PDB file of C-alpha atoms in Angstrom:
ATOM      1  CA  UNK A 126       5.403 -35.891  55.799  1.00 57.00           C
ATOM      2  CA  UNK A 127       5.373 -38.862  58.003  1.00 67.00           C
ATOM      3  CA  UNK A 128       9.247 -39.603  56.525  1.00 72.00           C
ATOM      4  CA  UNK A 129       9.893 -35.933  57.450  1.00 72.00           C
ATOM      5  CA  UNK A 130       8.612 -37.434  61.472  1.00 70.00           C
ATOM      6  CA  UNK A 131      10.748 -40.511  60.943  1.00 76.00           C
ATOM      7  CA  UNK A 132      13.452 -38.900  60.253  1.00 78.00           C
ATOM      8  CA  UNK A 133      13.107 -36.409  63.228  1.00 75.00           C
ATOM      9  CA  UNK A 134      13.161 -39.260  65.388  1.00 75.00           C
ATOM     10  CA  UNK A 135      15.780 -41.377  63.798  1.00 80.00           C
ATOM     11  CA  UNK A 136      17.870 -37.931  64.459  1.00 79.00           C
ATOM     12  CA  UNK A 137      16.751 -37.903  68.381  1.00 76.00           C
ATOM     13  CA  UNK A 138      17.321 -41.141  69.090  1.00 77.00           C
ATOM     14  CA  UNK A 139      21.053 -41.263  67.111  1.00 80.00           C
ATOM     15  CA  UNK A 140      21.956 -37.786  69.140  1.00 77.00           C
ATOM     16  CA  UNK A 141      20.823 -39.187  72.544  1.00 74.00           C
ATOM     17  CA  UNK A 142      22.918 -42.739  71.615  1.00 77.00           C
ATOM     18  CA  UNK A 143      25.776 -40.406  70.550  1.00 78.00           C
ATOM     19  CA  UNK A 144      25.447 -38.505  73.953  1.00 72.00           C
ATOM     20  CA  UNK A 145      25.134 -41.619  75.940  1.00 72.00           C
ATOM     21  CA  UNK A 146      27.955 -43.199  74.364  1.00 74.00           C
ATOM     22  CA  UNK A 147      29.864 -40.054  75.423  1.00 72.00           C
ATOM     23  CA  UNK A 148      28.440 -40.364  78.937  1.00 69.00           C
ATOM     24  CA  UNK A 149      29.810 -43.906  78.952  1.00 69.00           C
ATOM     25  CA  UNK A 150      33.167 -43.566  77.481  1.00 72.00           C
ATOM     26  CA  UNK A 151      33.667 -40.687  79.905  1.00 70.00           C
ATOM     27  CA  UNK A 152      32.729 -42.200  82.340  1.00 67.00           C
ATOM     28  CA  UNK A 153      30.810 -39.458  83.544  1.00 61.00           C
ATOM     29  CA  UNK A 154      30.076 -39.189  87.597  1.00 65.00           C
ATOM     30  CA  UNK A 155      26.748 -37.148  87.396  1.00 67.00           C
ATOM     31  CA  UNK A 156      24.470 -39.771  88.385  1.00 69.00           C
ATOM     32  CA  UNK A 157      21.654 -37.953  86.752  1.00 72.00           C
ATOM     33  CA  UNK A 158      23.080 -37.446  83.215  1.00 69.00           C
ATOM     34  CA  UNK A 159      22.417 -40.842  81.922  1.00 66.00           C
ATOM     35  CA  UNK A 160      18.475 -39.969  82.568  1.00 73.00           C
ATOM     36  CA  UNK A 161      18.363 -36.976  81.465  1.00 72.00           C
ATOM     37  CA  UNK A 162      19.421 -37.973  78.114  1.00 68.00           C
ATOM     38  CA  UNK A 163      16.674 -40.618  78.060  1.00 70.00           C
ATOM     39  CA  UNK A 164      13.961 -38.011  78.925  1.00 73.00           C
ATOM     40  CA  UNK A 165      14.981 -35.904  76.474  1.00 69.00           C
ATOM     41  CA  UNK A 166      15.346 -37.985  73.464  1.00 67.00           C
ATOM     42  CA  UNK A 167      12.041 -38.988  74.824  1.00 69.00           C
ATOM     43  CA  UNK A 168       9.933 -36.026  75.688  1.00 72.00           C
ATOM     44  CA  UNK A 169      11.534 -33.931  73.275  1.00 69.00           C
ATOM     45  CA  UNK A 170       9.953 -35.178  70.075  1.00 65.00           C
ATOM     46  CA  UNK A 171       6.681 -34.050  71.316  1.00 70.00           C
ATOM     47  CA  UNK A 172       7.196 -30.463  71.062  1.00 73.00           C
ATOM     48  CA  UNK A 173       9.117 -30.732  67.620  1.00 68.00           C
ATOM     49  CA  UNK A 174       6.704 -32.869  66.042  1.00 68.00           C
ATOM     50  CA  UNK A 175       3.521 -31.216  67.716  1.00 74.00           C
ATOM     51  CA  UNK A 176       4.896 -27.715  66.063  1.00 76.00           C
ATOM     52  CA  UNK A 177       5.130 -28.818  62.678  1.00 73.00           C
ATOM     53  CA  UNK A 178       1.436 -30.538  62.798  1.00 75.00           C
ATOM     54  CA  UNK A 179       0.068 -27.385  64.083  1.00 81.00           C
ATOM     55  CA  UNK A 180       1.383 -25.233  61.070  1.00 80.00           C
ATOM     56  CA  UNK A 181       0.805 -27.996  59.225  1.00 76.00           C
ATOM     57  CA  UNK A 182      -2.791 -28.779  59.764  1.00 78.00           C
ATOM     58  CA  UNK A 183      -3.675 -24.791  59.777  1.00 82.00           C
ATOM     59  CA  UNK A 184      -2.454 -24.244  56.276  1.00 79.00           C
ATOM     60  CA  UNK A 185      -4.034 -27.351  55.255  1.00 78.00           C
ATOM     61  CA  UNK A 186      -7.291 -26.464  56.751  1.00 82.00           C
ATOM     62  CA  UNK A 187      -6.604 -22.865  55.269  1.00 83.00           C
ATOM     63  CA  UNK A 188      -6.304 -24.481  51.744  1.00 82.00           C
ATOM     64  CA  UNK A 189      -9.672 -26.594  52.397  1.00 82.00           C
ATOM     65  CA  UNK A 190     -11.829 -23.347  53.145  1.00 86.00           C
ATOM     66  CA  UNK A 191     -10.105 -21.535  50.174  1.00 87.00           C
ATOM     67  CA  UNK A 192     -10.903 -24.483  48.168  1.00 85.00           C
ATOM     68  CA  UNK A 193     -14.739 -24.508  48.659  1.00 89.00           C
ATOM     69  CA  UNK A 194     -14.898 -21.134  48.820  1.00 89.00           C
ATOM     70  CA  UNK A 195     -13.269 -21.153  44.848  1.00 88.00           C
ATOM     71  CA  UNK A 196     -15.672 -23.887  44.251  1.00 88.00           C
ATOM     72  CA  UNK A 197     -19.007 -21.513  45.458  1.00 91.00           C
ATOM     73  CA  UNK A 198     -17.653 -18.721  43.074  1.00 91.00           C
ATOM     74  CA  UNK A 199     -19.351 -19.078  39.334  1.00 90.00           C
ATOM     75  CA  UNK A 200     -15.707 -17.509  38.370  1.00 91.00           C
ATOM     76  CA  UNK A 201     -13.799 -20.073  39.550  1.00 92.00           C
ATOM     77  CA  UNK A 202     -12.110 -22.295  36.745  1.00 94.00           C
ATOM     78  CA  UNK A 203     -12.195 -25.808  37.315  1.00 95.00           C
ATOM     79  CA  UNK A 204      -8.751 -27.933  36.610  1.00 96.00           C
ATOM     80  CA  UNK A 205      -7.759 -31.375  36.232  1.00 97.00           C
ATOM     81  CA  UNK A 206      -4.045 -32.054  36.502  1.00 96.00           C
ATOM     82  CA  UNK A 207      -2.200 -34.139  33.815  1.00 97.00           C
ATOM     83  CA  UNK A 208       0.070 -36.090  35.866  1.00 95.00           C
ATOM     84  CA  UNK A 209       0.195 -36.739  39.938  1.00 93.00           C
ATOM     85  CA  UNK A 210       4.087 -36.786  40.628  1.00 90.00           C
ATOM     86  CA  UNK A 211       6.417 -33.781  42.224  1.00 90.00           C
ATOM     87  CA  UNK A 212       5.590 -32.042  39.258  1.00 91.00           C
ATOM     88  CA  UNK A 213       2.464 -31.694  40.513  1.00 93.00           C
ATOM     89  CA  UNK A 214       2.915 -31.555  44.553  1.00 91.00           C
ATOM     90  CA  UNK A 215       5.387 -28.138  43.358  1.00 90.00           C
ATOM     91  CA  UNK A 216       2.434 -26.587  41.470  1.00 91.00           C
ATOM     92  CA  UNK A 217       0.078 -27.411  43.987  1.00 90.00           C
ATOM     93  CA  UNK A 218       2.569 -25.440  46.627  1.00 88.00           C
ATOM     94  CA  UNK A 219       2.339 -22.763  44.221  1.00 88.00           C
ATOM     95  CA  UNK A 220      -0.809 -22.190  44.292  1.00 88.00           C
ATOM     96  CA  UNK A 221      -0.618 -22.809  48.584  1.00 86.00           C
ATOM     97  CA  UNK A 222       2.156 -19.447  47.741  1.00 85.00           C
ATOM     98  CA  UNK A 223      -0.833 -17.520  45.667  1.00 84.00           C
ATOM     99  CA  UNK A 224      -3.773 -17.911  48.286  1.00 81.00           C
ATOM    100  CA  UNK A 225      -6.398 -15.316  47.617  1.00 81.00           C
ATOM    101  CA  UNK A 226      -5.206 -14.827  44.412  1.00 85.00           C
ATOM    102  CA  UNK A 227      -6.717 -18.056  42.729  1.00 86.00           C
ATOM    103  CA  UNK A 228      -9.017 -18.190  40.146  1.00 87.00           C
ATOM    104  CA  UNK A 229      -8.558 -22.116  39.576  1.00 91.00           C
ATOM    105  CA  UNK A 230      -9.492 -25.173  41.860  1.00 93.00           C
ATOM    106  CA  UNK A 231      -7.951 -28.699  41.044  1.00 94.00           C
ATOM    107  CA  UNK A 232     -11.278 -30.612  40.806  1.00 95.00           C
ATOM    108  CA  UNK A 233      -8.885 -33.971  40.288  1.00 95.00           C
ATOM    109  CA  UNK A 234      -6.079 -35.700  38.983  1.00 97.00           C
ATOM    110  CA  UNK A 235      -5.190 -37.584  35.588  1.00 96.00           C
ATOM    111  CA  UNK A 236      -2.112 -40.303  35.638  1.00 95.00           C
ATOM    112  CA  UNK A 237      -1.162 -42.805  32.793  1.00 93.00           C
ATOM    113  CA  UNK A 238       0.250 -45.294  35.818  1.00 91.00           C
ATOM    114  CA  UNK A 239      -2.827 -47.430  36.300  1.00 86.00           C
ATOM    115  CA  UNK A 240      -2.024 -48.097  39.915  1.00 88.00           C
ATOM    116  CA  UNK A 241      -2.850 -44.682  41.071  1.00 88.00           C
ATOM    117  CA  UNK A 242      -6.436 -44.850  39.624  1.00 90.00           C
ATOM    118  CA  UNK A 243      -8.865 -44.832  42.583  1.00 90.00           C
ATOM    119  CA  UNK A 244      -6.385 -43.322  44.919  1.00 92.00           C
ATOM    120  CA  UNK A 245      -5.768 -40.229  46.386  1.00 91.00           C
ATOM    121  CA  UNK A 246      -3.142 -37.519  45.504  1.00 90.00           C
ATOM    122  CA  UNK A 247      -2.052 -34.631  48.452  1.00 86.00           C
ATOM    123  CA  UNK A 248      -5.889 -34.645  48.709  1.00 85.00           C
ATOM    124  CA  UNK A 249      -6.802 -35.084  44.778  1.00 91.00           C
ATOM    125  CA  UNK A 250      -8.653 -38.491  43.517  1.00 93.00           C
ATOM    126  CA  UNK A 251      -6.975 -39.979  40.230  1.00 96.00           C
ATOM    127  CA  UNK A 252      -9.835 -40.063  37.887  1.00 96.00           C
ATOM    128  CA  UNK A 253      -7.829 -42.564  35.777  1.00 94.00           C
ATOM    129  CA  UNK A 254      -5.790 -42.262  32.404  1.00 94.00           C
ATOM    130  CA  UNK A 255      -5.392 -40.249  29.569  1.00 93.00           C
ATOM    131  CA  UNK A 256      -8.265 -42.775  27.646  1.00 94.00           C
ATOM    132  CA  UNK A 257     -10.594 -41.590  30.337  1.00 94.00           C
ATOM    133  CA  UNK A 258      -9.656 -37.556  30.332  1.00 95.00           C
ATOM    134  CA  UNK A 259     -12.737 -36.569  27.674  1.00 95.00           C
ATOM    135  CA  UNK A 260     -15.005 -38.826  30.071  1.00 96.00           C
ATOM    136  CA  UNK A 261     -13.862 -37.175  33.038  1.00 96.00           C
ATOM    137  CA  UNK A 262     -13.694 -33.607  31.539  1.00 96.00           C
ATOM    138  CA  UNK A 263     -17.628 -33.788  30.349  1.00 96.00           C
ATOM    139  CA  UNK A 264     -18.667 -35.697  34.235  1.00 96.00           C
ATOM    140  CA  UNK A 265     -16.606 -32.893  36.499  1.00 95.00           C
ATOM    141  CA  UNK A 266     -17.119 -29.992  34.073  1.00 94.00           C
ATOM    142  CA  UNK A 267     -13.632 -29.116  33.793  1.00 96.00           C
ATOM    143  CA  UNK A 268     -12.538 -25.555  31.908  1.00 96.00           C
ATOM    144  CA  UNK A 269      -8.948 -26.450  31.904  1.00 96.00           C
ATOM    145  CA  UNK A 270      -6.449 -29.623  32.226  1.00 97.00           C
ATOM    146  CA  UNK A 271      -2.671 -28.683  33.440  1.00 97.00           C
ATOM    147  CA  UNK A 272       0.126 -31.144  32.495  1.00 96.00           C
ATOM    148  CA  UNK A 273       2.126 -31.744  35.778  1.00 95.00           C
ATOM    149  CA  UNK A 274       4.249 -34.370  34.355  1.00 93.00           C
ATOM    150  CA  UNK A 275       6.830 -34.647  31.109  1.00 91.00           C
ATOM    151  CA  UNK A 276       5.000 -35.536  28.077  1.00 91.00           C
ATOM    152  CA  UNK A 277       6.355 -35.855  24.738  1.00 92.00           C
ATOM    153  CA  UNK A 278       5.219 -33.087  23.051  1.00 92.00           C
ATOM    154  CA  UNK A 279       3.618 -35.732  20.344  1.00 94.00           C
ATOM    155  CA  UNK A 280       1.666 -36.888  23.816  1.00 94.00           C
ATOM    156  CA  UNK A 281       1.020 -32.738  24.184  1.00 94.00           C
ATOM    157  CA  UNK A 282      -0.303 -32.727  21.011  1.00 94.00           C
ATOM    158  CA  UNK A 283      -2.579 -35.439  21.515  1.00 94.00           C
ATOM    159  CA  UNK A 284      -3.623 -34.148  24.900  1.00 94.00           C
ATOM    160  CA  UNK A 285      -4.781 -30.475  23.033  1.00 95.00           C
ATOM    161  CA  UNK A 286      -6.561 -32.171  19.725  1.00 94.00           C
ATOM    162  CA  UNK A 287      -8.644 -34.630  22.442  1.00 93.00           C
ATOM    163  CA  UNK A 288      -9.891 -31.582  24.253  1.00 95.00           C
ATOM    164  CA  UNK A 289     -10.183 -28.445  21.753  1.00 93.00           C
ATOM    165  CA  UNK A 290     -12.931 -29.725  20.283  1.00 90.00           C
ATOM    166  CA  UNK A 291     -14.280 -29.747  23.742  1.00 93.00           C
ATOM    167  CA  UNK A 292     -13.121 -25.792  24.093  1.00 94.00           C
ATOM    168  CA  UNK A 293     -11.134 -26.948  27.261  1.00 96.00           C
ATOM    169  CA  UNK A 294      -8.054 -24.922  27.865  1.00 95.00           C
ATOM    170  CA  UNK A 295      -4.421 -27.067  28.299  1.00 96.00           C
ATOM    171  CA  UNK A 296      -1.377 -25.420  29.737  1.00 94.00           C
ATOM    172  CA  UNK A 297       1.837 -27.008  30.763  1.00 93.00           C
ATOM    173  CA  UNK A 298       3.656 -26.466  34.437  1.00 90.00           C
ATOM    174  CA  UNK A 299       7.220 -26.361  34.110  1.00 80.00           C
ATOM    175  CA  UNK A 300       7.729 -24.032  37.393  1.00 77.00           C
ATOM    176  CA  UNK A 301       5.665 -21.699  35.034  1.00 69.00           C
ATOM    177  CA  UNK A 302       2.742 -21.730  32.972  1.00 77.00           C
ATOM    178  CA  UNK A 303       2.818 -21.997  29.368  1.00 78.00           C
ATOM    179  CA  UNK A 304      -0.713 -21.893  27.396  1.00 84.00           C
ATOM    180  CA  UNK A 305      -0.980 -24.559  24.903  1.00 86.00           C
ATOM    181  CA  UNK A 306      -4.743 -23.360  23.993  1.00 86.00           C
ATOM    182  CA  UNK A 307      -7.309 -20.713  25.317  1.00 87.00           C
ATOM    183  CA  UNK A 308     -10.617 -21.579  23.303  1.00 86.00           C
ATOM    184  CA  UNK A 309     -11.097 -18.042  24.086  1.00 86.00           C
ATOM    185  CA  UNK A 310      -8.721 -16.748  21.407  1.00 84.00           C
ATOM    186  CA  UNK A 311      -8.862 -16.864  17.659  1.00 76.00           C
ATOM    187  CA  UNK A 312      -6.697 -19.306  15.930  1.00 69.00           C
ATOM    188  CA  UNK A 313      -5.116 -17.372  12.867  1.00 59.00           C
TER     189      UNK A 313
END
C-alpha cells in the first residue's frame, strides 16, 4: 500500500512539472498560474490519499471485528496457511469478498523461506517452516492448513501424510479450493 501512496505522488508531482513546464514554455502571462500549480500538486494529495486510508482502515478494522468474532464461535475452523506470498494475499481478499459467510479464521502463517519466520504477513505471524507445521498445528490447535503457495505435489504429499495422522484437514488455493483430505470422510 505505501507503493500504491508513492506512486500517487510520483504521479502529482510529474503532472504539476509537466504543467509547469507548459506554463514556462508558453510563457504564460497569468501571474497566478505558476502557484496554483504548486498548491495543487501540494494540497491535492491530501484528499486522494486521505480517501483511500479511510476505506482502507474501515475494511481493515471490519476484518479485525469479524476475525475475533470467528475466533469466539466454537464453530469456527482454525487455519494455518502453507505459504505467505500473493498466493496467499489473493485468498486472504477472498475471504475480505465472503465476509459473514466465514466459517474459517487464519490463526497464522507457514513459509519454507527462513527469513520470514518471526515476521508478520498482511497481519499473520510466520510460525516458521514446514519442519515446524506438526509443532505449530498441536500449540495453535489448528483444524485445517491451506497451501497458498506452489508445491510439488511430492511436497503435497508430504504436507497431507505429516498431518492425517493428526486428523487435520489440507486443501490447496489455486483461485479455488481443492480438498486434499477431510478426516471427516472415509477413505475407501
Amino acid at each position: 500500500q505505501i507503493r500504491d501512496f508513492a506512486l500517487l505522488v510520483a504521479v502529482l508531482v510529474a503532472g504539476t512539472a509537466t504543467g509547469l513546464g507548459l506554463v514556462w514554455l508558453f510563457k504564460e502571462t497569468e501571474p497566478g498560474s505558476a502557484l496554483f500549480a504548486l498548491h495543487f500538486a501540494t494540497f491535492s494529495v491530501f484528499p486522494l490519499a486521505g480517501i483511500r486510508l479511510l476505506r482502507d482502515s474501515a475494511q481493515g478494522a471490519m476484518q479485525a471485528l469479524e476475525r475475533r468474532m470467528l475466533l469466539e464461535k466454537p464453530t469456527t475452523r482454525r487455519f494455518l496457511a502453507y505459504g505467505g506470498g500473493l498466493r496467499f494475499r489473493s485468498y486472504l481478499r477472498e475471504l475480505a469478498a465472503q465476509s459473514g459467510r466465514n466459517d474459517r479464521v487464519i490463526i497464522g502463517v507457514i513459509d519454507d523461506d527462513l527469513q520470514f519466520k518471526g515476521r508478520v504477513i498482511a497481519g499473520h505471524t510466520v510460525f516458521g517452516d514446514r519442519a515446524d507445521l506438526c509443532a505449530v498445528v498441536d500449540e495453535h490447535r489448528i483444524d485445517g492448513v491451506i497451501i497458498t503457495c506452489l508445491l510439488s505435489s511430492e511436497k503435497q504429499a508430504e504436507v497431507v501424510a505429516s498431518l492425517k495422522a493428526k486428523g487435520v484437514l489440507v486443501s490447496v488455493w489455486a483461485c479455488e479450493e481443492q480438498l486434499l483430505f477431510d478426516p471427516r470422510q472415509k477413505e475407501g
